[in-house]
Coordinates of C-alpha atoms in Angstrom, one line a residue:
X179 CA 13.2 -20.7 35.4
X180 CA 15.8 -19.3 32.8
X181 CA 16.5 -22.9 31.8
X182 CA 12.9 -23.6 30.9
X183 CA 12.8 -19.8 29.1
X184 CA 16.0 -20.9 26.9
X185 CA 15.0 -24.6 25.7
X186 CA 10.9 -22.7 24.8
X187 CA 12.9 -20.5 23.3
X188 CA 15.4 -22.8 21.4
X189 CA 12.1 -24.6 20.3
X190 CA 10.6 -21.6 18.7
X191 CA 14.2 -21.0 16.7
X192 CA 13.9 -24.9 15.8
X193 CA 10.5 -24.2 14.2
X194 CA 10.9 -20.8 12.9
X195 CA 13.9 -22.9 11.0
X196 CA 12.0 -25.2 9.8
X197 CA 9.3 -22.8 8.4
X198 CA 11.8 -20.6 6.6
X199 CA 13.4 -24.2 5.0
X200 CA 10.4 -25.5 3.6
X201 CA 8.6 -22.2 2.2
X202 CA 12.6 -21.7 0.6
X203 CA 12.2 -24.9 -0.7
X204 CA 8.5 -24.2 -1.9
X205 CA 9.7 -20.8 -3.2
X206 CA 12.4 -22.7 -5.4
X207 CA 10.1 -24.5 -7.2
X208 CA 7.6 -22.1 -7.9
X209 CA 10.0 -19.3 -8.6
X210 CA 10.1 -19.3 -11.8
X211 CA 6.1 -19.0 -12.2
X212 CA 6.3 -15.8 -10.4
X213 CA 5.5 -12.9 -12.4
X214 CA 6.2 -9.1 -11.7
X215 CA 3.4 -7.7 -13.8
X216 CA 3.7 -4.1 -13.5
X217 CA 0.0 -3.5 -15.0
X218 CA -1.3 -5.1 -11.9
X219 CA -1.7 -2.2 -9.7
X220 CA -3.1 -2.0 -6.4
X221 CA -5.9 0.5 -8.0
X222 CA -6.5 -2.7 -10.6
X223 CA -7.3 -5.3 -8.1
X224 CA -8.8 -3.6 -5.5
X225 CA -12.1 -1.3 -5.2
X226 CA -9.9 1.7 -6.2
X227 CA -10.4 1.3 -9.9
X228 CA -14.4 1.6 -9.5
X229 CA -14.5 4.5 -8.0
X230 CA -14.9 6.5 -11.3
X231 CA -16.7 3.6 -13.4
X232 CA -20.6 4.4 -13.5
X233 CA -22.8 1.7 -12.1
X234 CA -19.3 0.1 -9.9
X235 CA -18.7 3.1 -8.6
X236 CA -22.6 3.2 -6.0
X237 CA -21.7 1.1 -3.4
X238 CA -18.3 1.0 -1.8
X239 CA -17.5 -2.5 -1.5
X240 CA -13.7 -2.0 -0.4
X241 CA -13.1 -6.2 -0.7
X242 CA -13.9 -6.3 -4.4
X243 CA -11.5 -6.0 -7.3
X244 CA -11.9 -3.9 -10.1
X245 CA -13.8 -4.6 -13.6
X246 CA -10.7 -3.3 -14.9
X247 CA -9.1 -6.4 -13.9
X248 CA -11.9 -8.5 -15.1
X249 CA -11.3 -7.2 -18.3
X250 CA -7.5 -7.8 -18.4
X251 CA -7.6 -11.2 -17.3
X252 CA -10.1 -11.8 -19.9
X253 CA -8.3 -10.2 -22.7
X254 CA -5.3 -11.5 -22.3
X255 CA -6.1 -15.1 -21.7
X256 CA -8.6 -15.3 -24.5
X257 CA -12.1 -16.0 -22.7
X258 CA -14.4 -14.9 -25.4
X259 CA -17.4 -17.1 -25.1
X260 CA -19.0 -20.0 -22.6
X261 CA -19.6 -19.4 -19.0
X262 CA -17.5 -18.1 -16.3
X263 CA -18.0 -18.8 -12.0
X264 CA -17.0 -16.4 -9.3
X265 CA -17.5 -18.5 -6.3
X266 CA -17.0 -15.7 -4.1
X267 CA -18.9 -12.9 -5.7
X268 CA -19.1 -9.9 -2.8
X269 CA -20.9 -7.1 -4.7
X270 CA -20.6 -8.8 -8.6
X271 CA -17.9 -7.0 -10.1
X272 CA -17.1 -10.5 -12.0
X273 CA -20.5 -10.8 -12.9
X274 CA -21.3 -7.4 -14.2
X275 CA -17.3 -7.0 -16.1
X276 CA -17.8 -10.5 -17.5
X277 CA -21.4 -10.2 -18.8
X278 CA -20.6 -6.8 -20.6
X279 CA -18.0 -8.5 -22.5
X280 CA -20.8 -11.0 -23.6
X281 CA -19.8 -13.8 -21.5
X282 CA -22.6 -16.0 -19.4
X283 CA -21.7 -15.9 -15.7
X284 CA -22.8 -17.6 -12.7
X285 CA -21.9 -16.0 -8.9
X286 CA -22.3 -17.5 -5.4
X287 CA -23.1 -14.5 -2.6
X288 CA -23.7 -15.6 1.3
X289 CA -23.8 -12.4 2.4
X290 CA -27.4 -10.5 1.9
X291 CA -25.6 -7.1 1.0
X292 CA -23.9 -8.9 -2.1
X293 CA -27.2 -10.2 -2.8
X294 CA -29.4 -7.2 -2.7
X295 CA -26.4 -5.5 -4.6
X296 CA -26.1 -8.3 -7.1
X297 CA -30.3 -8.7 -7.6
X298 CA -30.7 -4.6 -7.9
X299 CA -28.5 -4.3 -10.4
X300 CA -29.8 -6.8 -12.4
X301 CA -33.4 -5.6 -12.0
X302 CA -32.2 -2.0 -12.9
X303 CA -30.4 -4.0 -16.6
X304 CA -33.4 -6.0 -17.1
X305 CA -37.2 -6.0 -15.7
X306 CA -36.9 -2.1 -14.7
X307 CA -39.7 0.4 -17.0
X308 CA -39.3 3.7 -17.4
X309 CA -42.2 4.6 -15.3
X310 CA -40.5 2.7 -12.7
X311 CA -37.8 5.4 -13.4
X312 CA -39.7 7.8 -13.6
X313 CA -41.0 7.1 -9.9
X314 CA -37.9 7.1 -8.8
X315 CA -37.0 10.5 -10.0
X316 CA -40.4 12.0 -8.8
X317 CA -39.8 10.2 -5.2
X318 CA -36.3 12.0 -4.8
X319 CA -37.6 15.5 -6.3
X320 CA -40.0 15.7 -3.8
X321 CA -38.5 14.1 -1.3
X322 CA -41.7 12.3 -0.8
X323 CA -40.3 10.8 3.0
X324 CA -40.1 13.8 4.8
X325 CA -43.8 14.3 4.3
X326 CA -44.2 10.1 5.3
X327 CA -46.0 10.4 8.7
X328 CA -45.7 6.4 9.4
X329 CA -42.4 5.8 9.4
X330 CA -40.9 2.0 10.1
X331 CA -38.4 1.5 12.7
X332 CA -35.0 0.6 11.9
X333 CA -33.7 -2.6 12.8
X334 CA -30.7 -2.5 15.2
X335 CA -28.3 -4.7 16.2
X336 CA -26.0 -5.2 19.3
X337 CA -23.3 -3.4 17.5
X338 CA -24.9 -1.1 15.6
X339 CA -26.4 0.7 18.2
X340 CA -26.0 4.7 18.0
X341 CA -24.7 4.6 14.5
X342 CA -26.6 7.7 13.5
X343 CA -27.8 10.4 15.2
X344 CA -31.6 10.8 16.3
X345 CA -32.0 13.3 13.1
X346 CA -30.7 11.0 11.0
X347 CA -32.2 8.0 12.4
X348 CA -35.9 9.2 12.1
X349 CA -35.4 10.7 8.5
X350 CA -34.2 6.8 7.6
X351 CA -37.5 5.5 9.3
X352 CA -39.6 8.3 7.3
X353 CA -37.9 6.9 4.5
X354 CA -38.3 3.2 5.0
X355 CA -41.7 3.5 5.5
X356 CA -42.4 5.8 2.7
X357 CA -40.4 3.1 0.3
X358 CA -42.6 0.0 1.5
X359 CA -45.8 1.6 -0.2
X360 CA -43.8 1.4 -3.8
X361 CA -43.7 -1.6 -5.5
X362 CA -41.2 -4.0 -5.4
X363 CA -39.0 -3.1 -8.1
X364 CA -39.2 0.4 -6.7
X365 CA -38.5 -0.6 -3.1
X366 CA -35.7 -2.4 -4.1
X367 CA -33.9 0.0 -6.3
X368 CA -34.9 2.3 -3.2
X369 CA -33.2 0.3 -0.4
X370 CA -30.0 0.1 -2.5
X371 CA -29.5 3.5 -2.3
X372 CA -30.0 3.7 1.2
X373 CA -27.6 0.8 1.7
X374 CA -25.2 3.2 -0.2
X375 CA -24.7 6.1 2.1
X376 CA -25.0 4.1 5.0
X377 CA -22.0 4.8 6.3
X378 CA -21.4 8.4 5.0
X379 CA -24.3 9.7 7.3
X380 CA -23.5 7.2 10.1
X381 CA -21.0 7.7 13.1
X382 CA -18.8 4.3 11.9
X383 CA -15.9 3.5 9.2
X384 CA -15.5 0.3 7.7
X385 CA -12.3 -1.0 9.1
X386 CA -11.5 -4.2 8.2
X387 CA -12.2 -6.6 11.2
X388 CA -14.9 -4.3 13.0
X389 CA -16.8 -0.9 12.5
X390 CA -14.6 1.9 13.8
X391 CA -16.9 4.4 15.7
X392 CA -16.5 8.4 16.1
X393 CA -15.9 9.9 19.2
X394 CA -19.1 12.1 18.3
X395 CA -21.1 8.1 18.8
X396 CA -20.5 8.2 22.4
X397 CA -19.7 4.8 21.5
X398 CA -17.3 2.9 23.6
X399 CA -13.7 4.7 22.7
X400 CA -10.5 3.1 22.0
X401 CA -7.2 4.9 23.4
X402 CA -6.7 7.0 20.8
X403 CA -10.3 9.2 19.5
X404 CA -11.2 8.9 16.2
X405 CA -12.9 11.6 14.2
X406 CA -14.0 10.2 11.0
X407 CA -14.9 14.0 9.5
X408 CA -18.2 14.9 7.6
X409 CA -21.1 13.2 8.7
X410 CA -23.4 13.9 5.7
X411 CA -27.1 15.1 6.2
X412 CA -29.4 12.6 5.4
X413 CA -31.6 14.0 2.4
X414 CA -28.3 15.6 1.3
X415 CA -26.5 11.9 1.3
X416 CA -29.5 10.0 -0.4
X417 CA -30.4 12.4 -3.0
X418 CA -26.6 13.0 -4.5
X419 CA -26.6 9.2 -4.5
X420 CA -29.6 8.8 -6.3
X421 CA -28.4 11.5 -9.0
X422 CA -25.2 9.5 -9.2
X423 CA -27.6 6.4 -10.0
X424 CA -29.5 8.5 -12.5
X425 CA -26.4 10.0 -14.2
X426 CA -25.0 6.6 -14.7
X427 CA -28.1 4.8 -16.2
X428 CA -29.3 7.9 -18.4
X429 CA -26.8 9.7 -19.5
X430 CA -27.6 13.7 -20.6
X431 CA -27.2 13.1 -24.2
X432 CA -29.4 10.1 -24.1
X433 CA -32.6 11.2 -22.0
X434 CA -35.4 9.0 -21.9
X435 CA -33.3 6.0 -24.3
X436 CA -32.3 4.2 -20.8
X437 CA -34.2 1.4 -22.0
X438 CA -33.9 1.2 -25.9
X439 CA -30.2 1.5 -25.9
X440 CA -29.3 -1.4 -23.6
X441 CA -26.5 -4.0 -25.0
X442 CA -28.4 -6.9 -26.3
X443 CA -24.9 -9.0 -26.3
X444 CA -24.7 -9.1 -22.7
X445 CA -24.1 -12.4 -20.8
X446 CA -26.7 -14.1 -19.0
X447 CA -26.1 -13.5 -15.1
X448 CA -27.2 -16.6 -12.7
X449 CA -26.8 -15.4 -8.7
X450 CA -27.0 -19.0 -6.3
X451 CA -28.0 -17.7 -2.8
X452 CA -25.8 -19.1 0.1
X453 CA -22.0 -20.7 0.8
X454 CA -19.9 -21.8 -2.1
X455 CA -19.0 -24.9 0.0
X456 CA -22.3 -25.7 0.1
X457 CA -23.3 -25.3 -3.9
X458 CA -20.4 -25.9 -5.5
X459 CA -20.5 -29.9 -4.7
X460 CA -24.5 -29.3 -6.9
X461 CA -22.4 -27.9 -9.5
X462 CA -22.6 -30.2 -13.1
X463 CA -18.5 -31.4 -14.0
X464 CA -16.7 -29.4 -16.8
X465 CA -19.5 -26.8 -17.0
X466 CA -17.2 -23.2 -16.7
X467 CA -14.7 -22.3 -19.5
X468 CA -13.1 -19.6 -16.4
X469 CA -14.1 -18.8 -12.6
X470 CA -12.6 -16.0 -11.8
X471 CA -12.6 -15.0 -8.3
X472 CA -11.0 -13.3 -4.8
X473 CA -12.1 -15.6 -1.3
X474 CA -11.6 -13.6 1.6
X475 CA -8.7 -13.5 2.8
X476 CA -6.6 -15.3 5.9
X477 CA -6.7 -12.0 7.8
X478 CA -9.2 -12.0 10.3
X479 CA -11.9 -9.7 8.4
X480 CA -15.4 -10.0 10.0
X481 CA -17.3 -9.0 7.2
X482 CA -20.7 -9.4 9.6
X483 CA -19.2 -7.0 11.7
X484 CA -17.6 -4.3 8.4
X485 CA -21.4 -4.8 7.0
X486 CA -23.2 -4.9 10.3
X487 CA -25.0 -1.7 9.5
X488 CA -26.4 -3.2 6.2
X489 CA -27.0 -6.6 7.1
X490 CA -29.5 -4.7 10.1
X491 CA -31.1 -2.8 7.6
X492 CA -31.9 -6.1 5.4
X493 CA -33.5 -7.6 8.5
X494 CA -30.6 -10.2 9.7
X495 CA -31.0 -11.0 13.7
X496 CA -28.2 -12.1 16.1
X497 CA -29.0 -15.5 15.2
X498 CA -28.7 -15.0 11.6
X499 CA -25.5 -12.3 12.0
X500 CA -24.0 -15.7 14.3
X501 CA -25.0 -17.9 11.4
X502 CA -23.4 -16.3 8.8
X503 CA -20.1 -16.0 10.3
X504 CA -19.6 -19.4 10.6
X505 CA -21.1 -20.5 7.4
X506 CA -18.5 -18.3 5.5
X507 CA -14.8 -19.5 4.7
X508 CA -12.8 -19.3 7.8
X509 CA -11.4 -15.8 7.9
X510 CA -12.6 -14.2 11.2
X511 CA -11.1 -16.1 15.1
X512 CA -14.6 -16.6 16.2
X513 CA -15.0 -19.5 12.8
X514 CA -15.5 -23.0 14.4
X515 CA -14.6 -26.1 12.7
X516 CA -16.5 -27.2 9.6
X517 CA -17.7 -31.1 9.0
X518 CA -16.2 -31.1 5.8
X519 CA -16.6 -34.5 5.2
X520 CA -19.9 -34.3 5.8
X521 CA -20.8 -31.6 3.1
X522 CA -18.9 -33.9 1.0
X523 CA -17.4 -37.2 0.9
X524 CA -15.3 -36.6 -2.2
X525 CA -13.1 -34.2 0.0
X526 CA -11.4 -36.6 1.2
X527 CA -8.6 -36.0 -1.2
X528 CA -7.9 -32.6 -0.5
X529 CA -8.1 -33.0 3.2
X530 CA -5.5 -35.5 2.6
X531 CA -3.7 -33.1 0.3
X532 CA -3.9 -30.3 3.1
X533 CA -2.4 -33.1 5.6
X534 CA 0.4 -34.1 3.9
X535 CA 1.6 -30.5 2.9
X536 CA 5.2 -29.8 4.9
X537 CA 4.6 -25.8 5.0
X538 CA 1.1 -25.7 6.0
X539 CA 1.7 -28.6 8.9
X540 CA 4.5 -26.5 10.2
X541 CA 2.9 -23.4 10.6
X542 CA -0.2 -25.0 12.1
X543 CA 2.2 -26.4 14.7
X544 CA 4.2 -23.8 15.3
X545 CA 1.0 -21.7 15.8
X546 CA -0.3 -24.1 18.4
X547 CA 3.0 -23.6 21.1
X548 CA 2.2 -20.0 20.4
X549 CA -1.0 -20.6 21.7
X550 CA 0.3 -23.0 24.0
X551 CA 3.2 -20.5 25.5
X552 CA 0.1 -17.5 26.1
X553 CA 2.0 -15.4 23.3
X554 CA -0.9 -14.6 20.8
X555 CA -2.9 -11.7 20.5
X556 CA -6.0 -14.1 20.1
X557 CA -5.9 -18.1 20.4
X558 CA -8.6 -18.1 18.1
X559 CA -6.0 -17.6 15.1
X560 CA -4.2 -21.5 14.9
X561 CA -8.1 -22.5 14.3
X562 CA -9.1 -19.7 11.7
X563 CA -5.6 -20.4 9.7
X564 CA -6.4 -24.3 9.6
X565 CA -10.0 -24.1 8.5
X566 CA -9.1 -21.4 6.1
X567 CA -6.5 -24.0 4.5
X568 CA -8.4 -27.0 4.5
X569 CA -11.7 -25.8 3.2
X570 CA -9.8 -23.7 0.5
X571 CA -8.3 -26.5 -0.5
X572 CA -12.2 -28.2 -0.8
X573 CA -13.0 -25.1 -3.0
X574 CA -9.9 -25.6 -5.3
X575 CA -11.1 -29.6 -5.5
X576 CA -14.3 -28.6 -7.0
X577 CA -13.1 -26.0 -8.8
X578 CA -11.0 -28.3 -10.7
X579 CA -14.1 -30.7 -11.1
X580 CA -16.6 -28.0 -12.6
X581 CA -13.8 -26.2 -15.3
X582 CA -13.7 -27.6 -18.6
X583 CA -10.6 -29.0 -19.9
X584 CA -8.2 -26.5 -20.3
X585 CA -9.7 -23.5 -18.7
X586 CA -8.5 -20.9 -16.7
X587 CA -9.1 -20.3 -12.7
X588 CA -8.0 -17.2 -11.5
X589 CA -7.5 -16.4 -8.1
X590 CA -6.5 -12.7 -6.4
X591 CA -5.5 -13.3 -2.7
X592 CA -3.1 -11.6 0.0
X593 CA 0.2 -13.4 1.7
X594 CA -0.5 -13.5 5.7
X595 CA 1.7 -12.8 9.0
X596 CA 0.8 -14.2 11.9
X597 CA 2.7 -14.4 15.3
X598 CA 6.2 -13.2 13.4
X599 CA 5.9 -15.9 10.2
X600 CA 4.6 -15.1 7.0
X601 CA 2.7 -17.8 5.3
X602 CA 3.0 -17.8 1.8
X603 CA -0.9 -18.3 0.9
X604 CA 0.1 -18.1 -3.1
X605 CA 2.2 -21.0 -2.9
X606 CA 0.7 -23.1 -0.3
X607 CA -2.6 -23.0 -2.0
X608 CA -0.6 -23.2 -5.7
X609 CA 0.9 -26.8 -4.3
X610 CA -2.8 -27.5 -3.5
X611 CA -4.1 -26.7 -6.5
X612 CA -1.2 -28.8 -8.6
X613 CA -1.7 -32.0 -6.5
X614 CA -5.3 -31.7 -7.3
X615 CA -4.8 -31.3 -11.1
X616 CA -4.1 -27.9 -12.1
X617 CA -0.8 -26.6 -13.9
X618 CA 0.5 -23.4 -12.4
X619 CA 0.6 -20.6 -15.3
X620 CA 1.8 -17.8 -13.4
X621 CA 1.4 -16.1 -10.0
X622 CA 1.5 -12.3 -11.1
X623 CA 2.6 -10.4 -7.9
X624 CA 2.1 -7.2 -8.1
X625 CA 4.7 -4.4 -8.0
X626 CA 5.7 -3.3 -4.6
X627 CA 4.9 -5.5 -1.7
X628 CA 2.6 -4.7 0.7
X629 CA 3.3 -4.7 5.0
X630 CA 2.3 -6.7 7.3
X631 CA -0.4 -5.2 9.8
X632 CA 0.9 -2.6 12.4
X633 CA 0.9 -4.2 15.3
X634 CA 3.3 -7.2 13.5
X635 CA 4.9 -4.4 12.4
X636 CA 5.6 -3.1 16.2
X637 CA 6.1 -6.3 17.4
X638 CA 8.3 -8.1 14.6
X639 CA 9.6 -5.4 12.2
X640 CA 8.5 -4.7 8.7
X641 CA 7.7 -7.8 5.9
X642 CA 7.1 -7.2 2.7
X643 CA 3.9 -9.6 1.7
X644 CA 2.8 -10.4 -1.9
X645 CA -0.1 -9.7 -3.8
X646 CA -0.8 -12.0 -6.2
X647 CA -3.4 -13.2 -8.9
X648 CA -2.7 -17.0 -9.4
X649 CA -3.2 -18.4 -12.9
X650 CA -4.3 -21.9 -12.8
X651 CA -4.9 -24.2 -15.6
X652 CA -7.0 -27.6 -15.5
X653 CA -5.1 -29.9 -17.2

């Protein structure tokens, strides 16, 4: 038995070997595109750096990046006119920074909460009158729910059952129903800032791969109980974000000029509905002068599960919740394989690309005799790492189609650690992105690595893991 223990074992050294070679050899020849840039903060490309801009700052949408670093990427590589793409748009920080600097913009959203986000935001900039506002105001001044005797019942799921308490759950039916006798602009602007304390006056935290639940749920407990704190009141919850809303879009010193004084030099925003690899092949060649963008990353993130409370609210079933996990990029264990080939022909080349690249194949077999051996925390991870790869590397090919001649793609994503290696997403998806075309500016790695989760912590020790922002240019 010890025989067989020492030649698995001997194996795994072999392949851990020939991992740390080829990503030492990748390393070497991207090293001197790497860039410490010390402006790049984790408060810059993260949700952090909204938190006290008006309008970013109403709904916490911890996977975005900041307009801040919109702004700098903007700046300092001289976009000043044409279009820009985020492919992966989450709540539209690319679209709203970019089209304040007077750039036209374009986003692709699967997720319904980015949409409603996204199309609220614009109604608010656009088709909103101030008796609209003004309805709003009266509606939270009065409270106009709590006298609503026909309230609407609130869509649950599986998991987001006992969320709130009974209080709080019948006050949000009062106010659902009360909202579906205003008009649509109204109900709209009216749902958003529900969708915004959703988890303030709920018994769950966002965290990353699932909703963490308060012991005060009586939700099924983990080892350790978790006590998340306050658990706001609900008229309390919705009417300081509403005032938040209203301080943002009408400033004291400019009552009643919400309207009038709006930036005519704005961009045009476009929002397409629905999975970048499914729009981006309908996308016209050389059409964006930039995309700027941050995919989700190789991590495991369920963001059907992290949004489960809002995606109920907007009316998405189990079907639907099932649906949209595997139509977005592979990032959560429970993604199946994609028919790439089928979405489009033309990826050929970068599956080929993806095939034929040393680092990714080793890790992808080295992952497999983990899962082989018994040894991973879920076997679900070798298939999520090599359909993340391969249909990132169909995003990259079409990004390279759809940019213009010299323009910019920039790219904010998170290293990995899986099973004791670290895969070196910047680089892997940097030798992509060459073979298909691009030049490598700069990966800017921001200052101060981050660790690997806890439990690789525990189990392997702590690794420092980049940050980046890739700068890619089409030749």
């Amino acid at each position: 038995m010890s025989s067989i223990s020492n030649i698995t074992s001997e194996v795994e050294i072999d392949a851990l070997g020939e991992i740390d070679i080829l990503d030492s050899q990748l390393h070497d020849r991207f090293q001197d595109k790497f860039l410490i840039q010390p402006s790049l903060t984790r408060l810059l490309v993260s949700f952090q750096a909204n938190k006290t801009r008006p309008i970013y700052r109403w709904y916490k949408y911890k996977e975005a990046f900041s307009a801040s670093l919109v702004e700098f990427l903007v700046q300092k590589y001289q976009i000043i006119q044409g279009k820009i793409l985020d492919p992966f748009t989450g709540s539209g920080t690319a679209l709203f920074a970019a089209s304040d600097l007077g750039i036209d913009v374009d986003g692709i959203e699967l997720l319904p909460i980015g949409q409603h986000i996204i199309n609220t935001k614009i109604l608010l900039d656009t088709a909103f009158t101030i008796d609209d506002f003004e309805r709003l105001k009266t509606w939270f001044n009065l409270q106009i729910w709590q006298q609503f005797e026909s309230p609407v019942t609130l869509t649950e799921l599986r998991i987001t059952k006992g969320a709130y308490s009974e209080e709080t759950k019948t006050a949000m039916e009062q106010y659902l129903g009360a909202c579906y006798q205003e008009n649509t602009k109204v109900q709209s602007v009216l749902i958003f800032t529900l969708l915004c304390v959703l988890e303030s006056v709920s018994y769950t935290r966002k965290d990353g791969q699932y909703l963490r639940w308060d012991y005060r749920s009586g939700h099924g407990q983990s080892k350790k109980s978790f006590n998340k704190g306050e658990v706001l009141e609900f008229s309390k919850a919705i009417t300081e974000k509403f005032n938040e809303l209203v301080n943002d879009l009408e400033p004291p010193t400019q009552q009643l000029e919400l309207f009038q004084s709006k930036k005519h030099h704005q961009g045009k925003i476009n929002l397409h509905l629905g999975s970048c690899l499914e729009i981006m092949p309908h996308l016209s060649d050389s059409t964006y002068d930039a995309i700027i963008t941050s995919p989700p990353y190789c991590n495991r993130y369920d963001y059907t599960r992290t949004y489960a409370l809002e995606l109920a609210l907007l009316g998405s079933s189990e079907k639907e919740l099932i649906n949209l996990r595997q139509q977005m990029l592979s990032c959560t264990v429970e993604n199946q394989p994609k028919n790439l080939l089928a979405i489009n022909p033309a990826w050929e080349l970068a599956l080929n690309i993806a095939n034929s690249q040393t680092l990714f194949q080793a890790i992808l077999r080295y992952l497999d005799s983990q899962k082989s051996q018994g040894v991973l925390n879920n076997n679900g991870i070798p298939r999520m790492v090599r359909g993340y790869f391969y249909e990132m590397a169909c995003v990259i090919q079409e990004s390279f189609r759809i940019l213009k001649p010299g323009a910019f793609l920039f790219m904010v994503n998170d290293n990995v650690r899986y099973a004791g290696i670290s895969i070196s997403v910047d680089m892997i998806l940097s030798d992509f992105a060459e073979k298909l075309g691009f030049i490598t500016e700069n990966i800017l790695v921001l200052p101060g690595d981050k660790g690997n989760s806890s439990q690789q912590m525990g189990n392997y020790g702590r690794a420092p893991l980049r940050k980046c922002v890739y700068i890619w240019k089409k030749q």
